[in-house]
Amino acid sequence: MLTVGVDLAAEAVRTAVAWLDWSEDGARVTRIEIQADDDVIVEAIMGADKAGVDCPIGWPDAFVDFVVAHRAGHVQVPGGVAGRDWRRNLALRVTDRVVHDLTGLTPLSVSADRIGHTAMRCAALLAELTRRGRPADRRGDGVVVEVYPAASLKRWGLPFRGYKRSANLAALGDLVDGLREAAPWLDLGPYERVCRASDDATDAVIAALTARAALLGLATVPAGEQTGPARTEGWIALPTTPLRELHG
């Protein structure tokens, strides 16, 4: 089994891709690419059994309806709803609220934060995958599943804050140490040095691990009334078991 993790940014310079090869002996990182361009990402996902992408893969349905109404000049604010609550409904997807309820973390808003630039790139990548015969189901049923490394780390009891950027390399090293201890079957090999130097690379590995959880049915899936919005807005898969259970 091959899982891929993509820590996506709006441009290649902050984008990393990790490949994890799974066998009876464990999981081995066989490749990490930093500053990954679109061709590298598409190639990786095309060859994967499952790929975890750290980026919103859809916009809130209410926000899309709002933009369409605004273009036509027919925006209507619901009665009895405070401005902040109304805007929050436009800013957050169903899955964002579920993640907050389960972890206390709130993903960046794809319609109100700069992550929207990354989502535009992601939309183009998903379109290219569809053209090549590997369409993405935004609920996570296809080859691509949306992931959120910080939430995965928190669910696994690992450090999930304070390890980003070069000023926090010591904290990033502590995270890598914790990851190795929690998953002794994970072989970072020569790429351990890259993970200790690049939080993008480490997040890509976490994304690939979360993809494994999703593929094994060990991650959250939309249910009931969540299913409809997830089909268009996307769905963040959160691990439902300890990290150690991804192999064994």
XYZ file of N, CA and C in Angstrom:
744
model
N 0.842 -1.188 0.000
C 0.000 0.000 0.000
C 0.877 1.238 0.000
N 0.495 2.214 -0.796
C 1.217 3.479 -0.854
C 0.262 4.608 -0.500
N 0.605 5.365 0.536
C -0.160 6.569 0.843
C 0.737 7.780 0.632
N 0.108 8.863 0.241
C 0.811 10.112 -0.059
C 0.222 11.216 0.805
N 1.068 12.106 1.251
C 0.619 13.282 1.977
C 1.056 14.540 1.266
N 0.138 15.487 1.133
C 0.445 16.753 0.454
C 0.161 17.898 1.418
N 1.224 18.592 1.814
C 1.072 19.822 2.591
C 1.047 20.958 1.581
N -0.164 21.331 1.173
C -0.331 22.235 0.039
C -0.262 23.693 0.466
N 0.380 24.488 -0.346
C 0.394 25.945 -0.203
C 0.008 26.552 -1.542
N -0.190 27.852 -1.554
C -0.606 28.498 -2.791
C 0.470 28.394 -3.870
N 1.726 28.352 -3.456
C 2.838 28.241 -4.390
C 3.712 27.057 -4.013
N 4.539 26.642 -4.953
C 5.385 25.472 -4.725
C 6.355 25.669 -3.568
N 6.771 26.898 -3.326
C 7.838 27.148 -2.362
C 7.499 26.650 -0.967
N 6.224 26.602 -0.585
C 5.836 26.135 0.746
C 5.067 24.818 0.678
N 5.191 24.089 -0.406
C 4.457 22.838 -0.608
C 5.393 21.648 -0.461
N 4.941 20.621 0.255
C 5.735 19.398 0.406
C 4.862 18.186 0.132
N 5.481 17.140 -0.392
C 4.801 15.877 -0.669
C 5.628 14.747 -0.064
N 4.953 13.811 0.601
C 5.627 12.659 1.205
C 4.976 11.375 0.717
N 5.806 10.366 0.446
C 5.354 9.046 0.017
C 5.629 8.050 1.141
N 4.628 7.277 1.574
C 4.787 6.244 2.590
C 4.431 4.885 2.000
N 5.398 3.983 2.045
C 5.203 2.624 1.553
C 4.936 1.715 2.754
N 3.776 1.026 2.737
C 3.340 0.208 3.868
C 3.540 -1.268 3.551
N 4.093 -1.998 4.524
C 4.283 -3.435 4.386
C 4.051 -4.087 5.741
N 4.237 -5.382 5.825
C 4.072 -6.091 7.093
C 5.086 -5.621 8.131
N 6.210 -5.088 7.663
C 7.264 -4.662 8.581
C 7.042 -3.254 9.129
N 6.206 -2.485 8.481
C 5.971 -1.128 8.939
C 5.726 -0.185 7.785
N 5.956 1.101 8.028
C 5.793 2.132 7.001
C 7.142 2.811 6.784
N 7.501 2.987 5.541
C 8.790 3.580 5.209
C 8.574 4.793 4.313
N 9.177 5.899 4.697
C 9.146 7.086 3.845
C 10.123 6.864 2.699
N 9.588 6.791 1.505
C 10.435 6.495 0.349
C 10.834 7.742 -0.430
N 10.136 8.841 -0.169
C 10.452 10.059 -0.916
C 9.771 11.245 -0.244
N 10.453 12.343 -0.197
C 9.846 13.621 0.205
C 10.325 14.677 -0.777
N 9.395 15.432 -1.292
C 9.723 16.556 -2.166
C 9.236 17.839 -1.502
N 10.149 18.780 -1.310
C 9.751 20.103 -0.851
C 9.800 21.048 -2.049
N 9.070 22.146 -1.942
C 8.895 23.065 -3.066
C 8.320 22.310 -4.264
N 7.287 21.526 -3.985
C 6.693 20.654 -4.999
C 5.756 21.435 -5.913
N 5.937 21.258 -7.208
C 5.059 21.913 -8.174
C 3.862 21.016 -8.499
N 2.981 21.501 -9.359
C 1.747 20.778 -9.663
C 2.020 19.410 -10.275
N 3.024 19.318 -11.147
C 3.319 18.043 -11.797
C 3.718 16.986 -10.785
N 4.513 17.369 -9.792
C 4.932 16.424 -8.751
C 3.724 15.946 -7.950
N 2.834 16.877 -7.612
C 1.661 16.523 -6.809
C 0.754 15.572 -7.573
N 0.468 15.888 -8.814
C -0.419 15.034 -9.613
C 0.194 13.656 -9.801
N 1.481 13.611 -10.100
C 2.176 12.326 -10.245
C 2.048 11.492 -8.978
N 2.248 12.130 -7.829
C 2.188 11.413 -6.555
C 0.799 10.838 -6.300
N -0.227 11.652 -6.492
C -1.587 11.196 -6.214
C -2.027 10.130 -7.200
N -1.632 10.258 -8.445
C -1.990 9.259 -9.449
C -1.459 7.878 -9.083
N -0.317 7.827 -8.399
C 0.285 6.549 -8.042
C -0.080 6.047 -6.668
N -0.928 6.780 -5.935
C -1.225 6.436 -4.540
C -2.488 5.592 -4.410
N -2.527 4.791 -3.358
C -3.775 4.137 -2.975
C -4.699 5.128 -2.269
N -4.097 6.061 -1.532
C -4.853 7.119 -0.870
C -3.915 8.295 -0.657
N -4.430 9.499 -0.858
C -3.631 10.708 -0.689
C -4.346 11.675 0.239
N -3.668 12.103 1.289
C -4.207 13.105 2.196
C -3.718 14.481 1.796
N -4.631 15.392 1.570
C -4.286 16.747 1.128
C -4.677 17.740 2.209
N -3.703 18.481 2.688
C -3.935 19.480 3.725
C -4.342 20.791 3.067
N -5.622 20.876 2.731
C -6.184 22.074 2.095
C -7.683 21.880 1.964
N -8.479 22.919 2.154
C -9.915 22.780 1.882
C -10.149 22.407 0.430
N -11.015 21.440 0.193
C -11.290 21.033 -1.187
C -12.674 21.486 -1.641
N -13.271 22.402 -0.898
C -14.535 22.993 -1.288
C -14.813 24.220 -0.447
N -15.808 24.999 -0.858
C -16.214 26.212 -0.146
C -17.557 25.957 0.548
N -17.865 26.716 1.604
C -19.173 26.549 2.249
C -20.311 26.768 1.261
N -21.296 25.897 1.283
C -22.436 26.053 0.377
C -23.081 27.425 0.545
N -23.209 27.865 1.800
C -23.848 29.163 2.052
C -23.038 30.297 1.434
N -21.703 30.177 1.443
C -20.862 31.212 0.848
C -21.023 31.233 -0.672
N -21.069 30.050 -1.284
C -21.267 29.981 -2.738
C -22.606 30.613 -3.114
N -23.646 30.292 -2.376
C -24.965 30.887 -2.638
C -24.921 32.407 -2.461
N -24.177 32.862 -1.455
C -24.047 34.289 -1.191
C -23.375 35.005 -2.364
N -22.295 34.435 -2.882
C -21.569 35.059 -3.995
C -22.450 35.120 -5.240
N -23.176 34.031 -5.503
C -24.075 34.013 -6.659
C -25.164 35.076 -6.504
N -25.730 35.164 -5.292
C -26.779 36.166 -5.048
C -26.221 37.582 -5.161
N -25.004 37.786 -4.653
C -24.396 39.112 -4.726
C -24.159 39.525 -6.174
N -23.717 38.583 -6.994
C -23.490 38.896 -8.399
C -24.785 39.354 -9.068
N -25.890 38.745 -8.677
C -27.184 39.097 -9.267
C -27.835 40.284 -8.564
N -27.234 40.742 -7.451
C -27.780 41.871 -6.713
C -28.959 41.526 -5.836
N -28.980 40.270 -5.336
C -30.134 39.826 -4.550
C -29.745 39.260 -3.188
N -28.720 39.827 -2.563
C -28.321 39.347 -1.237
C -29.383 39.709 -0.215
N -29.746 38.731 0.588
C -30.703 38.952 1.668
C -30.115 38.406 2.964
N -30.062 39.253 3.983
C -29.569 38.824 5.289
C -30.728 38.200 6.060
N -30.562 36.976 6.582
C -31.651 36.333 7.327
C -32.086 37.174 8.513
N -33.373 37.255 8.731
C -33.894 38.011 9.859
C -33.582 37.345 11.178
N -33.345 38.147 12.201
C -33.117 37.618 13.532
C -31.747 37.006 13.745
N -30.813 37.208 12.799
C -29.473 36.643 12.927
C -28.474 37.790 13.033
N -27.657 37.768 14.091
C -26.661 38.816 14.271
C -25.641 38.766 13.151
N -25.045 39.926 12.833
C -24.105 40.000 11.729
C -22.973 39.005 11.833
N -22.389 38.868 13.033
C -21.273 37.954 13.195
C -21.696 36.510 12.952
N -22.850 36.133 13.471
C -23.325 34.754 13.280
C -23.617 34.479 11.814
N -24.167 35.454 11.121
C -24.463 35.295 9.699
C -23.176 35.119 8.908
N -22.179 35.964 9.211
C -20.912 35.855 8.493
C -20.198 34.554 8.827
N -20.319 34.097 10.061
C -19.699 32.822 10.445
C -20.281 31.675 9.626
N -21.560 31.741 9.343
C -22.199 30.716 8.531
C -21.638 30.715 7.108
N -21.223 31.882 6.635
C -20.622 31.984 5.306
C -19.159 31.551 5.328
N -18.520 31.665 6.479
C -17.083 31.431 6.572
C -16.704 29.983 6.846
N -17.575 29.237 7.535
C -17.213 27.891 7.966
C -18.065 26.827 7.286
N -17.418 25.745 6.915
C -18.115 24.592 6.354
C -18.647 23.714 7.478
N -19.502 22.789 7.134
C -19.988 21.829 8.129
C -18.813 21.095 8.748
N -17.872 20.639 7.937
C -16.737 19.883 8.468
C -15.871 20.718 9.391
N -15.753 22.018 9.136
C -14.978 22.885 10.017
C -15.602 22.911 11.413
N -16.923 22.957 11.460
C -17.611 22.969 12.752
C -17.458 21.626 13.470
N -17.503 20.546 12.700
C -17.332 19.225 13.298
C -15.929 19.091 13.884
N -14.928 19.543 13.150
C -13.556 19.497 13.652
C -13.438 20.287 14.948
N -14.053 21.463 14.993
C -14.004 22.264 16.219
C -14.686 21.538 17.376
N -15.828 20.941 17.111
C -16.551 20.225 18.172
C -15.735 19.059 18.716
N -14.991 18.378 17.841
C -14.268 17.167 18.251
C -12.872 17.453 18.795
N -12.273 18.561 18.377
C -10.881 18.812 18.764
C -10.642 20.149 19.454
N -11.593 21.078 19.337
C -11.373 22.425 19.855
C -10.586 23.306 18.912
N -10.161 22.768 17.781
C -9.422 23.529 16.777
C -10.375 23.986 15.682
N -10.159 25.191 15.172
C -10.983 25.706 14.075
C -10.121 25.874 12.837
N -10.380 25.106 11.782
C -9.601 25.252 10.547
C -9.735 26.665 9.980
N -8.725 27.084 9.230
C -8.810 28.377 8.566
C -10.012 28.405 7.632
N -10.662 29.564 7.553
C -11.830 29.708 6.690
C -11.406 29.845 5.240
N -11.904 28.935 4.393
C -11.556 28.967 2.976
C -12.184 30.160 2.272
N -13.227 30.732 2.844
C -13.881 31.872 2.205
C -13.485 33.213 2.818
N -12.774 33.213 3.948
C -12.460 34.478 4.613
C -10.992 34.615 5.004
N -10.177 33.604 4.794
C -8.752 33.666 5.122
C -7.917 33.427 3.871
N -6.604 33.609 4.010
C -5.707 33.474 2.856
C -5.607 32.039 2.351
N -6.087 31.089 3.124
C -6.087 29.701 2.666
C -6.899 29.553 1.379
N -7.744 30.540 1.093
C -8.513 30.517 -0.145
C -7.626 30.473 -1.382
N -6.458 31.125 -1.323
C -5.527 31.078 -2.451
C -5.050 29.635 -2.686
N -4.768 28.936 -1.580
C -4.338 27.542 -1.685
C -5.460 26.671 -2.234
N -6.698 26.947 -1.803
C -7.839 26.161 -2.269
C -8.055 26.329 -3.773
N -7.742 27.514 -4.298
C -7.856 27.702 -5.745
C -6.880 26.790 -6.476
N -5.659 26.709 -5.966
C -4.683 25.795 -6.558
C -5.169 24.358 -6.447
N -5.702 24.010 -5.290
C -6.197 22.654 -5.068
C -7.307 22.306 -6.053
N -8.212 23.246 -6.298
C -9.308 22.992 -7.230
C -8.778 22.657 -8.621
N -7.728 23.355 -9.040
C -7.139 23.075 -10.348
C -6.483 21.694 -10.373
N -5.845 21.321 -9.266
C -5.219 19.998 -9.174
C -6.272 18.890 -9.238
N -7.379 19.082 -8.530
C -8.441 18.081 -8.545
C -9.041 17.946 -9.948
N -9.153 19.051 -10.643
C -9.667 19.005 -12.013
C -8.727 18.209 -12.913
N -7.425 18.386 -12.726
C -6.457 17.636 -13.529
C -6.524 16.145 -13.212
N -6.703 15.801 -11.945
C -6.852 14.388 -11.580
C -8.088 13.789 -12.244
N -9.157 14.555 -12.296
C -10.376 14.073 -12.957
C -10.109 13.829 -14.440
N -9.405 14.739 -15.086
C -9.087 14.570 -16.503
C -8.248 13.312 -16.740
N -7.467 12.927 -15.729
C -6.610 11.748 -15.866
C -7.268 10.473 -15.347
N -8.532 10.564 -15.011
C -9.262 9.365 -14.627
C -9.267 9.036 -13.158
N -8.839 9.959 -12.287
C -8.871 9.724 -10.848
C -9.607 10.868 -10.161
N -10.927 10.936 -10.353
C -11.693 12.035 -9.756
C -11.710 11.939 -8.236
N -11.787 13.089 -7.608
C -11.840 13.166 -6.152
C -13.284 13.263 -5.685
N -13.648 12.407 -4.757
C -14.919 12.532 -4.053
C -14.659 13.396 -2.831
N -15.314 14.522 -2.730
C -14.993 15.469 -1.665
C -15.339 14.944 -0.279
N -16.110 13.864 -0.215
C -16.386 13.226 1.077
C -15.215 12.352 1.524
N -14.248 12.133 0.634
C -13.076 11.335 0.981
C -13.134 9.906 0.519
N -14.152 9.547 -0.272
C -14.298 8.161 -0.719
C -13.363 7.793 -1.863
N -12.858 8.784 -2.575
C -11.983 8.507 -3.706
C -10.525 8.446 -3.285
N -9.635 8.740 -4.222
C -8.210 8.665 -3.921
C -7.783 9.787 -2.980
N -8.460 10.920 -3.032
C -8.092 12.085 -2.218
C -8.982 12.185 -0.992
N -8.365 12.472 0.138
C -9.113 12.784 1.349
C -8.521 14.058 1.945
N -9.382 14.954 2.380
C -8.908 16.185 3.010
C -8.467 15.885 4.433
N -7.310 16.436 4.815
C -6.776 16.206 6.155
C -6.380 17.535 6.793
N -6.149 17.489 8.091
C -5.776 18.668 8.874
C -4.721 18.199 9.881
N -3.433 18.296 9.529
C -2.383 17.721 10.367
C -2.442 18.116 11.838
N -2.741 19.366 12.146
C -2.791 19.781 13.546
C -3.838 18.986 14.313
N -4.993 18.763 13.693
C -6.046 17.999 14.355
C -5.655 16.529 14.489
N -4.997 15.978 13.461
C -4.527 14.589 13.554
C -3.534 14.447 14.699
N -2.594 15.370 14.780
C -1.606 15.320 15.857
C -2.271 15.398 17.227
N -3.236 16.283 17.369
C -3.919 16.408 18.656
C -4.653 15.125 19.001
N -5.316 14.513 18.034
C -6.031 13.257 18.280
C -5.067 12.136 18.675
N -3.826 12.225 18.184
C -2.829 11.199 18.496
C -2.006 11.540 19.735
N -2.322 12.649 20.403
C -1.620 13.013 21.624
C -0.211 13.537 21.399
N 0.038 14.099 20.228
C 1.352 14.642 19.889
C 1.307 16.169 19.848
N 2.454 16.844 19.962
C 2.464 18.310 19.885
C 1.842 18.780 18.571
N 0.940 19.732 18.661
C 0.232 20.177 17.461
C 0.320 21.676 17.237
N 1.047 22.357 18.097
C 1.234 23.796 17.955
C 2.694 24.148 18.219
N 3.097 25.317 17.709
C 4.390 25.864 18.065
C 5.597 25.270 17.373
N 5.393 24.487 16.300
C 6.535 23.884 15.615
C 6.745 24.448 14.211
N 5.966 25.447 13.855
C 6.051 26.013 12.509
C 7.164 27.059 12.410
N 7.757 27.148 11.243
C 8.729 28.140 10.845
C 10.093 27.880 11.500
N 11.105 28.491 10.914
C 12.488 28.203 11.284
C 12.815 28.597 12.720
N 12.067 29.531 13.281
C 12.330 29.951 14.652
C 11.981 28.877 15.669
N 11.261 27.842 15.228
C 10.800 26.812 16.157
C 11.334 25.427 15.802
N 12.577 25.362 15.325
C 13.146 24.086 14.918
C 13.289 23.126 16.092
N 13.539 23.640 17.287
C 13.649 22.754 18.454
C 12.322 22.054 18.717
N 11.221 22.811 18.623
C 9.895 22.217 18.824
C 9.574 21.228 17.712
N 10.004 21.534 16.492
C 9.797 20.605 15.386
C 10.559 19.302 15.639
N 11.777 19.416 16.174
C 12.544 18.226 16.519
C 11.858 17.406 17.592
N 11.258 18.085 18.567
C 10.520 17.376 19.615
C 9.327 16.622 19.024
N 8.664 17.232 18.053
C 7.541 16.570 17.395
C 8.010 15.312 16.670
N 9.109 15.416 15.940
C 9.630 14.246 15.228
C 10.010 13.148 16.218
N 10.616 13.529 17.345
C 10.943 12.547 18.385
C 9.678 11.859 18.889
N 8.641 12.662 19.148
C 7.384 12.102 19.634
C 6.732 11.187 18.619
N 6.829 11.561 17.354
C 6.262 10.734 16.290
C 6.977 9.389 16.214
N 8.281 9.393 16.301
C 9.047 8.149 16.251
C 8.737 7.257 17.450
N 8.547 7.880 18.605
C 8.230 7.095 19.802
C 6.828 6.491 19.716
N 5.874 7.269 19.207
C 4.490 6.792 19.119
C 4.303 5.777 18.008
N 5.156 5.842 16.986
C 5.042 4.935 15.841
C 6.417 4.338 15.535
N 6.877 3.393 16.366
C 8.211 2.818 16.149
C 8.340 2.064 14.840
N 7.203 1.740 14.231
C 7.207 1.051 12.940
C 7.390 2.013 11.761
N 7.445 3.318 12.046
C 7.607 4.313 10.982
C 9.092 4.577 10.756
N 9.548 4.295 9.563
C 10.954 4.477 9.200
C 11.091 5.728 8.333
N 11.628 6.784 8.928
C 11.837 8.024 8.179
C 13.085 7.943 7.307
N 13.982 7.023 7.638
C 15.180 6.819 6.845
C 15.966 8.104 6.648
N 16.510 8.323 5.459
C 17.311 9.528 5.212
C 16.485 10.806 5.221
N 15.159 10.677 5.258
C 14.305 11.859 5.224
C 14.008 12.421 6.618
N 14.539 11.759 7.654
C 14.350 12.301 9.007
C 14.977 13.689 9.114
N 16.137 13.854 8.509
C 16.805 15.157 8.538
C 15.933 16.223 7.884
N 15.277 15.869 6.779
C 14.401 16.824 6.100
C 13.230 17.191 7.006
N 12.648 16.202 7.683
C 11.506 16.472 8.561
C 11.900 17.362 9.731
N 13.123 17.187 10.231
C 13.571 18.021 11.349
C 13.884 19.453 10.915
N 14.084 19.657 9.626
C 14.412 20.984 9.110
C 13.214 21.694 8.488
N 12.161 20.932 8.126
C 11.034 21.512 7.385
C 9.712 21.054 8.000
N 8.963 21.995 8.549
C 7.639 21.636 9.063
C 6.699 21.252 7.931
N 6.956 21.769 6.728
C 6.149 21.360 5.578
C 6.322 19.859 5.324
N 7.560 19.375 5.375
C 7.826 17.949 5.164
C 7.169 17.110 6.251
N 7.278 17.556 7.494
C 6.666 16.804 8.594
C 5.156 16.764 8.448
N 4.544 17.884 8.095
C 3.094 17.903 7.892
C 2.688 16.986 6.748
N 3.525 16.886 5.716
C 3.223 15.978 4.612
C 3.232 14.533 5.085
N 4.165 14.183 5.978
C 4.186 12.830 6.545
C 2.934 12.584 7.374
N 2.539 13.574 8.188
C 1.316 13.432 8.993
C 0.104 13.261 8.077
N 0.083 13.994 6.978
C -1.024 13.869 6.021
C -1.067 12.468 5.428
N 0.101 11.896 5.129
C 0.144 10.540 4.572
C -0.292 9.509 5.602
N 0.050 9.726 6.869
C -0.410 8.832 7.936
C -1.923 8.916 8.088
N -2.467 10.119 8.002
C -3.917 10.282 8.108
C -4.623 9.643 6.924
N -4.009 9.707 5.754
C -4.573 9.026 4.587
C -4.680 7.531 4.843
N -3.682 6.962 5.502
C -3.729 5.543 5.868
C -4.917 5.271 6.793
N -5.133 6.147 7.779
C -6.271 5.977 8.682
C -7.586 5.993 7.911
N -7.700 6.916 6.975
C -8.924 7.015 6.183
C -9.130 5.764 5.332
N -8.057 5.256 4.748
C -8.155 4.090 3.883
C -8.562 2.841 4.665
N -8.129 2.756 5.920
C -8.461 1.606 6.765
C -9.811 1.743 7.467
N -10.499 2.861 7.247
C -11.764 3.089 7.932
C -11.580 3.494 9.374
N -10.433 4.099 9.686
C -10.109 4.517 11.049
C -10.105 6.041 11.162
N -11.018 6.666 10.436
C -11.136 8.122 10.445
C -12.611 8.501 10.340
N -12.916 9.709 10.742
C -14.296 10.187 10.700
C -14.788 10.285 9.265
N -16.059 10.003 9.076
C -16.716 10.154 7.777
C -18.029 10.901 8.002
N -18.536 11.596 6.995
C -19.809 12.298 7.161
C -20.957 11.318 7.339
N -21.900 11.707 8.163
C -23.056 10.848 8.428
C -24.312 11.702 8.504
N -25.431 11.111 8.156
C -26.710 11.805 8.267
C -26.742 13.091 7.478
N -27.105 14.175 8.146
C -27.243 15.468 7.480
C -25.905 16.057 7.042
N -24.803 15.487 7.508
C -23.479 15.973 7.093
C -23.136 15.549 5.667
N -23.762 14.479 5.198
C -23.367 13.878 3.924
C -23.592 14.819 2.747
N -24.741 15.491 2.717
C -25.037 16.397 1.609
C -24.023 17.514 1.488
N -23.807 18.304 2.556
C -22.802 19.367 2.459
C -21.404 18.842 2.163
N -21.036 17.687 2.725
C -19.693 17.150 2.499
C -19.443 16.856 1.026
N -20.491 16.529 0.302
C -20.345 16.204 -1.115
C -19.851 17.405 -1.923
N -20.189 18.610 -1.490
C -19.773 19.811 -2.208
C -18.718 20.624 -1.446
N -18.813 20.646 -0.115
C -17.914 21.467 0.694
C -16.592 20.772 1.001
N -16.593 19.442 0.999
C -15.429 18.688 1.443
C -15.612 18.190 2.860
N -14.727 17.271 3.247
C -14.806 16.663 4.587
C -13.404 16.377 5.103
N -13.092 16.858 6.293
C -11.798 16.623 6.922
C -11.850 15.307 7.684
N -10.977 14.370 7.314
C -10.914 13.082 7.995
C -10.054 13.217 9.250
N -10.644 12.894 10.398
C -9.922 12.903 11.663
C -9.682 11.467 12.114
N -8.476 11.127 12.530
C -8.229 9.774 13.017
C -9.136 9.447 14.205
N -9.603 8.210 14.257
C -10.487 7.775 15.345
C -9.816 6.762 16.260
N -8.558 6.398 15.975
C -7.829 5.438 16.803
C -6.434 5.977 17.086
N -5.750 5.419 18.073
C -4.358 5.831 18.331
C -3.476 5.570 17.124
N -2.394 6.310 17.038
C -1.471 6.204 15.909
C -0.937 4.782 15.756
N -0.685 4.114 16.871
C -0.089 2.772 16.809
C -0.956 1.778 16.041
N -2.262 2.046 15.952
C -3.156 1.108 15.297
C -3.165 1.227 13.781
N -2.393 2.148 13.239
C -2.301 2.250 11.783
C -1.461 1.126 11.197
N -0.702 0.440 12.053
C 0.061 -0.718 11.589
C 0.030 -1.802 12.670
N -0.155 -3.017 12.230
C -0.149 -4.103 13.194
C -1.078 -5.222 12.767
